[in-house]
PDB file of C-alpha atoms in Angstrom:
ATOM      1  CA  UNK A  40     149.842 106.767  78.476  1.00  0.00           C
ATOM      2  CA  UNK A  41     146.749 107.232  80.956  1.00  0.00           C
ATOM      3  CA  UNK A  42     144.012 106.126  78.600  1.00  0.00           C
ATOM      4  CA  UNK A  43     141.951 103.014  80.004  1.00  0.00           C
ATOM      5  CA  UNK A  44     138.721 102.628  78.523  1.00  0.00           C
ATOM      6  CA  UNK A  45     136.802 101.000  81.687  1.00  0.00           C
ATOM      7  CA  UNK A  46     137.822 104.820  83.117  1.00  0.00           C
ATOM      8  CA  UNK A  47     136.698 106.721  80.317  1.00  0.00           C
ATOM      9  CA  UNK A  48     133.458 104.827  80.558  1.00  0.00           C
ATOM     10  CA  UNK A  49     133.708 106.294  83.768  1.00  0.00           C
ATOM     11  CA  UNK A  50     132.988 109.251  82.667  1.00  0.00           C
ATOM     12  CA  UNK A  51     131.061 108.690  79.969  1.00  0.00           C
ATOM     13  CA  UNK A  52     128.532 107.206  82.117  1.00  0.00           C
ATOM     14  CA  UNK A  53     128.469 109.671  84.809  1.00  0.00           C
ATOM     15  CA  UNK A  54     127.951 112.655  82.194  1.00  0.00           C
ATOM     16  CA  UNK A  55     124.238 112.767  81.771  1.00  0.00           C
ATOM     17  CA  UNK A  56     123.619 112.064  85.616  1.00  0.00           C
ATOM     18  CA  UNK A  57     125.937 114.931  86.530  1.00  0.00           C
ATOM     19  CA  UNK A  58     124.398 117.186  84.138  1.00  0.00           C
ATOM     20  CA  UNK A  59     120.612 116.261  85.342  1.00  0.00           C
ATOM     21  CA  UNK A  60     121.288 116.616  89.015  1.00  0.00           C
ATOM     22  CA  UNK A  61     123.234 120.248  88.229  1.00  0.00           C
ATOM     23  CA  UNK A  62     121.052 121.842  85.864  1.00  0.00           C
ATOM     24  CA  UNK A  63     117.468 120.276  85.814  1.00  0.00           C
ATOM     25  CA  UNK A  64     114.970 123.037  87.267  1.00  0.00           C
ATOM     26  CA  UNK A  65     117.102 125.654  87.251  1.00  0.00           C
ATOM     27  CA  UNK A  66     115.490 128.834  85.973  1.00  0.00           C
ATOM     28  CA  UNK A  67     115.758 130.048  82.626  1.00  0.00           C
ATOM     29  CA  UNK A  68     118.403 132.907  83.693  1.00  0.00           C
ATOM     30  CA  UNK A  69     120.850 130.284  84.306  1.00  0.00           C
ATOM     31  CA  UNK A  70     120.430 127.747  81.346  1.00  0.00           C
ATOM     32  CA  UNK A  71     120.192 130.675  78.769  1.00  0.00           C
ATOM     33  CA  UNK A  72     122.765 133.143  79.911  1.00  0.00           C
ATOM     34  CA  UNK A  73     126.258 132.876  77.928  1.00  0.00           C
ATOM     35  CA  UNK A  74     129.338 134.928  77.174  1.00  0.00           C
ATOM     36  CA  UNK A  75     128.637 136.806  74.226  1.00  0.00           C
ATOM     37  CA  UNK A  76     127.820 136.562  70.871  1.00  0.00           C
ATOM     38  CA  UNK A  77     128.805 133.196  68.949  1.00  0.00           C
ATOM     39  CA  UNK A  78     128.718 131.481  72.281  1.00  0.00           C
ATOM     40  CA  UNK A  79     127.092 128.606  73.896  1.00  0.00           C
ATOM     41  CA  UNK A  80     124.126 129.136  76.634  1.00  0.00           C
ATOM     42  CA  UNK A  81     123.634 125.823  78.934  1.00  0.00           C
ATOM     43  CA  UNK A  82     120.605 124.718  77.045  1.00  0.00           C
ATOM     44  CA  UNK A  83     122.740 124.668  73.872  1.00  0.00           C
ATOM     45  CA  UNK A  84     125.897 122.840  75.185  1.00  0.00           C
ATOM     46  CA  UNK A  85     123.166 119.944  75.951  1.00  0.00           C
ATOM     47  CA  UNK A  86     121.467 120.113  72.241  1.00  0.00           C
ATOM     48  CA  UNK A  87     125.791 120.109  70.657  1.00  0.00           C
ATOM     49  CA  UNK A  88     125.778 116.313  73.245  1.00  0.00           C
ATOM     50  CA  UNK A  89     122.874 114.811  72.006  1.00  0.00           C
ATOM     51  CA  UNK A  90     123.925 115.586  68.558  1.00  0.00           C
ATOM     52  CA  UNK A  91     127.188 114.198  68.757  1.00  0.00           C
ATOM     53  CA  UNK A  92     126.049 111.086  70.625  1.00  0.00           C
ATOM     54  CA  UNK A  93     123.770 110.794  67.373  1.00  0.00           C
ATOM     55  CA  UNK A  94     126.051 112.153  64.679  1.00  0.00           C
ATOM     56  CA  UNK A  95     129.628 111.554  65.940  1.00  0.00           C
ATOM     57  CA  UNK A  96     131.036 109.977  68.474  1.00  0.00           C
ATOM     58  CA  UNK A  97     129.671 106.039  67.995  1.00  0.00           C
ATOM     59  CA  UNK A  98     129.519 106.571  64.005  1.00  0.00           C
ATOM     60  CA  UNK A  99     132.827 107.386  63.698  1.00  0.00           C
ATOM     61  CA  UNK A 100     134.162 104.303  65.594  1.00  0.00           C
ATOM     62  CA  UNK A 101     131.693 102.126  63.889  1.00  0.00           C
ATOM     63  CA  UNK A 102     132.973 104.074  60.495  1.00  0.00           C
ATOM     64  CA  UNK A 103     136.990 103.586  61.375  1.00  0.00           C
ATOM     65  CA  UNK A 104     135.512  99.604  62.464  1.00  0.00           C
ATOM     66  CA  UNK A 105     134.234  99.204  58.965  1.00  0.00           C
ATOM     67  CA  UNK A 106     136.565 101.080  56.582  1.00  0.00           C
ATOM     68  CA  UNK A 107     139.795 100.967  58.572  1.00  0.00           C
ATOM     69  CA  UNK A 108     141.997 104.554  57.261  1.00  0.00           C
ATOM     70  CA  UNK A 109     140.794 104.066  53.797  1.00  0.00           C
ATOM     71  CA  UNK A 110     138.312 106.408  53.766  1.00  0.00           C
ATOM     72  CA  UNK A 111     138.108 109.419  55.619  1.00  0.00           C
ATOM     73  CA  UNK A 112     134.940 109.616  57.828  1.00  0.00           C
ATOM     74  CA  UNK A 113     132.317 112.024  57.366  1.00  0.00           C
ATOM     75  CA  UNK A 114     133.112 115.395  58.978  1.00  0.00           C
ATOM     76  CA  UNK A 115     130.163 116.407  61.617  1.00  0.00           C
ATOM     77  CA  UNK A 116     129.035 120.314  61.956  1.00  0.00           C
ATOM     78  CA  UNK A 117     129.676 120.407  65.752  1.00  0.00           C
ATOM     79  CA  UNK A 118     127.053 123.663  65.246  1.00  0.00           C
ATOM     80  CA  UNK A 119     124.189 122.007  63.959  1.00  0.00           C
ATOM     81  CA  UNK A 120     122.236 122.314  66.955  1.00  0.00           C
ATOM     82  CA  UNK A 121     122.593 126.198  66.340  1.00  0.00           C
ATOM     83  CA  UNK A 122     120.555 125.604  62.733  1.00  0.00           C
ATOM     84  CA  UNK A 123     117.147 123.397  64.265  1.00  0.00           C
ATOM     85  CA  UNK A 124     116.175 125.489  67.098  1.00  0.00           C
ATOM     86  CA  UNK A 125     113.522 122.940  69.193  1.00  0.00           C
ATOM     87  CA  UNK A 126     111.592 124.423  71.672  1.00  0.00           C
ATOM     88  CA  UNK A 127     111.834 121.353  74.663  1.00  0.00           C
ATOM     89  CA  UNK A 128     112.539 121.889  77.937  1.00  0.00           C
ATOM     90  CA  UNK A 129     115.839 121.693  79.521  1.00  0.00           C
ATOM     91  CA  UNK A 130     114.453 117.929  81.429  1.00  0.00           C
ATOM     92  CA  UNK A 131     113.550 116.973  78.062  1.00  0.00           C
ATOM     93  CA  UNK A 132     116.840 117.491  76.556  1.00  0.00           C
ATOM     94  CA  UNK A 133     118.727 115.750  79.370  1.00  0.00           C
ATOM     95  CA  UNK A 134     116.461 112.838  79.385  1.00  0.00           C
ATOM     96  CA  UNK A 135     116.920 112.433  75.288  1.00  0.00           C
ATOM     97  CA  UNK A 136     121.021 113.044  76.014  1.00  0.00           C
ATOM     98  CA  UNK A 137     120.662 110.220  78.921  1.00  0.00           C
ATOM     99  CA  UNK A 138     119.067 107.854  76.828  1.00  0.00           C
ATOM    100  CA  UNK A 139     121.143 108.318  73.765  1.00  0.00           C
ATOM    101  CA  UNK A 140     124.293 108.167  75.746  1.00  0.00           C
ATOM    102  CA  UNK A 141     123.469 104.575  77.822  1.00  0.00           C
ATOM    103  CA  UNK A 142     122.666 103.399  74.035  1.00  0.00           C
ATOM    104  CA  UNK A 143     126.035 104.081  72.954  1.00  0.00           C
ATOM    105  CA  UNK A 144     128.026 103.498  75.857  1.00  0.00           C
ATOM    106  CA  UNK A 145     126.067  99.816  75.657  1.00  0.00           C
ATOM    107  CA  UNK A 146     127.098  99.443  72.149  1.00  0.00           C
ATOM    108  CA  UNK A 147     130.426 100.750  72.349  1.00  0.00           C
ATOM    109  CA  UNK A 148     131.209  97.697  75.358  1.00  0.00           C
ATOM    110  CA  UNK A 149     129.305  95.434  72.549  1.00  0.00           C
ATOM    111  CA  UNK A 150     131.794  96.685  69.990  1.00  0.00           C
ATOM    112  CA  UNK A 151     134.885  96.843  71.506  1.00  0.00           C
ATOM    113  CA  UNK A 152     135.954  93.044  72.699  1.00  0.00           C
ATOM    114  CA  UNK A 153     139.325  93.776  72.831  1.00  0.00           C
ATOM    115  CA  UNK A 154     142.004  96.011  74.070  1.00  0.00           C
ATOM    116  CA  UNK A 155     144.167  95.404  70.229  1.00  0.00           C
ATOM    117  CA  UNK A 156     141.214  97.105  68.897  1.00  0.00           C
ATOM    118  CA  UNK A 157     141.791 100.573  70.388  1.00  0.00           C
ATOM    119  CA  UNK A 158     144.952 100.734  68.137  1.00  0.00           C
ATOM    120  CA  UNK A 159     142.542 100.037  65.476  1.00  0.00           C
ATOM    121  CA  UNK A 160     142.808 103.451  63.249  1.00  0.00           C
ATOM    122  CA  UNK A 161     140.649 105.678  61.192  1.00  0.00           C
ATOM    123  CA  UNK A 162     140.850 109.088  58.835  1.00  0.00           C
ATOM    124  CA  UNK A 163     139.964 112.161  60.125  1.00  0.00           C
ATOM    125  CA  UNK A 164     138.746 114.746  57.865  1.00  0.00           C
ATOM    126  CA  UNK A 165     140.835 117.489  59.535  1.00  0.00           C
ATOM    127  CA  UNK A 166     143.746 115.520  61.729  1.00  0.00           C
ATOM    128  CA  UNK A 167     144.949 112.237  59.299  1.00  0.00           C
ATOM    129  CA  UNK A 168     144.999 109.115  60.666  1.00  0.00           C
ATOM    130  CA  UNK A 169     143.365 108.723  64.437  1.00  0.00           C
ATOM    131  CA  UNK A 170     143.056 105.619  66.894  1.00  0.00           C
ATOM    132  CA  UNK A 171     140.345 104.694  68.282  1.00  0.00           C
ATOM    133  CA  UNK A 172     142.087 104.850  71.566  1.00  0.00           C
ATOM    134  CA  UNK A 173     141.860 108.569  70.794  1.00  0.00           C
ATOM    135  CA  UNK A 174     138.317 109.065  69.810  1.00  0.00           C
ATOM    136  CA  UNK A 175     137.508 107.616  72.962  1.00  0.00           C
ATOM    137  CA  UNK A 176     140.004 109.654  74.995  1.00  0.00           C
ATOM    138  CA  UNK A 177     138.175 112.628  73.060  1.00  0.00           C
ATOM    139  CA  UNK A 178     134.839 111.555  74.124  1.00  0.00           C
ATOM    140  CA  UNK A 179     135.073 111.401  77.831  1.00  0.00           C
ATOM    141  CA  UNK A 180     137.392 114.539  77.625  1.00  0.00           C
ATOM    142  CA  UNK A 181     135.064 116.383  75.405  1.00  0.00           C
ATOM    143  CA  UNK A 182     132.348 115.759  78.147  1.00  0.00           C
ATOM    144  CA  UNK A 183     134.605 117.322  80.550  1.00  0.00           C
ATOM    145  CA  UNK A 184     135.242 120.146  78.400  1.00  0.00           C
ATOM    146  CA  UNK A 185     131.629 121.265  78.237  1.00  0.00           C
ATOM    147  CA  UNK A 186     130.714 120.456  81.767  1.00  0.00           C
ATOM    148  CA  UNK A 187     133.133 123.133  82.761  1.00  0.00           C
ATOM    149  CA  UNK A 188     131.885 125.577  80.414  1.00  0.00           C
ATOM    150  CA  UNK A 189     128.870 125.404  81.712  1.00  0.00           C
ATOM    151  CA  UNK A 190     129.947 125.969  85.071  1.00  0.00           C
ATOM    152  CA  UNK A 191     131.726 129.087  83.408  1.00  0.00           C
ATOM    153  CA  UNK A 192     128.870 130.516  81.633  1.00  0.00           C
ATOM    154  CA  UNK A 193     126.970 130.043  84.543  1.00  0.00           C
ATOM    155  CA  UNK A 194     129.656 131.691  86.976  1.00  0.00           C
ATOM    156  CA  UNK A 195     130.298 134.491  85.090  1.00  0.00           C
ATOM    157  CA  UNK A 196     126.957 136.041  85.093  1.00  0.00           C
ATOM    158  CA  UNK A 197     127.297 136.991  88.611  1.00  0.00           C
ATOM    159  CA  UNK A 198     130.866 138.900  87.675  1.00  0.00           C
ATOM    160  CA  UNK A 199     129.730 142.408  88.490  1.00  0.00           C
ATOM    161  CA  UNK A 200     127.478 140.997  91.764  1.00  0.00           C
ATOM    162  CA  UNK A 201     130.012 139.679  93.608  1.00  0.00           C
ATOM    163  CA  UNK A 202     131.485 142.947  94.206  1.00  0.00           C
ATOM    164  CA  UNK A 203     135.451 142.579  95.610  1.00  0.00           C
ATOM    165  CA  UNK A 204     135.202 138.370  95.902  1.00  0.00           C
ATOM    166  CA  UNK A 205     136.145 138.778  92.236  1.00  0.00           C
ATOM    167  CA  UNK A 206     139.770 138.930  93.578  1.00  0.00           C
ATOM    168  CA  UNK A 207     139.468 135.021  95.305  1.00  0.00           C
ATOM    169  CA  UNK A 208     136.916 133.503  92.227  1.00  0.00           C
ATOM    170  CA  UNK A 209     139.472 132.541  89.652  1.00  0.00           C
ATOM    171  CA  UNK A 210     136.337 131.215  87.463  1.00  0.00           C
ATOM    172  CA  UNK A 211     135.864 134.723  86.974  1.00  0.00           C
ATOM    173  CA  UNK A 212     139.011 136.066  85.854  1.00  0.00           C
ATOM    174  CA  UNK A 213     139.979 136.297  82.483  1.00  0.00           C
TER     175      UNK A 213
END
């Protein structure tokens, strides 16, 4: 196993700093363009973060913390930032994703004393029983998952203007 918490915090940490120095004043061409319908722009990868550092990632450990596998945790709409459209600017939404995240990373260090509690285990809605050692995994990886997405999105809307560089920029191959 390659899971160590102090290097998923890593991660964690580094997340909303990465994401502030790549995307804040771009222009709106690059943090609205996506790949299609039922996809995610840039600006809406950032509001799907802040809600799960609200609504998932910090309850559920504090949920699996309180009730053990007893109970299964409460399953969160990873597309309810697609329902409440707010109309904030793309600094605004990386500051409020910055400040939510150092709460949560400072509360998840408060939480978790020991390394006997990442076996500690919890009931997923979907997937059974799940450590915590894997919600945390999930975290940081999840955060990696939508940093290159954006990249993607972003990438990809220069396809047809790189002309015959298409061959050498696997981003843009599908």
């Amino acid at each position: 196993m390659n899971f160590k918490m102090t290097e998923a915090i890593e991660v964690l940490e580094r997340t909303p700093q990465t994401l502030e120095c790549f995307l804040s004043g771009l222009s709106e061409g690059w943090l609205q363009g996506n790949e299609g319908e039922g996809t995610w722009n840039a600006s809406e990868v950032i509001e799907h973060l802040i809600e799960g550092e609200k609504q998932n990632w910090m309850p559920r450990l504090e949920f699996i913390l309180q009730e053990g596998k007893d109970k299964p945790f409460p399953p969160f709409d990873r597309y309810s930032h697609l329902h409440d459209k707010h109309d904030r600017s793309m600094e605004h939404k990386l500051l409020e994703f910055k400040t939510i995240r150092t709460q949560n990373i400072a509360r998840l260090k408060e939480l978790m004393e020991t390394e006997a509690q990442l076996e500690l285990s919890g009931f997923h809605p979907a997937f059974g029983v799940v450590k915590i050692r894997e919600l945390i995994a999930t975290w940081a990886v999840h955060d990696l998952t939508h940093m290159a997405q954006i990249v993607r999105v972003m990438a990809k809307r220069y396809t047809t203007d790189v002309g015959p560089w298409i061959e050498y920029l696997g981003i843009l191959k599908k």
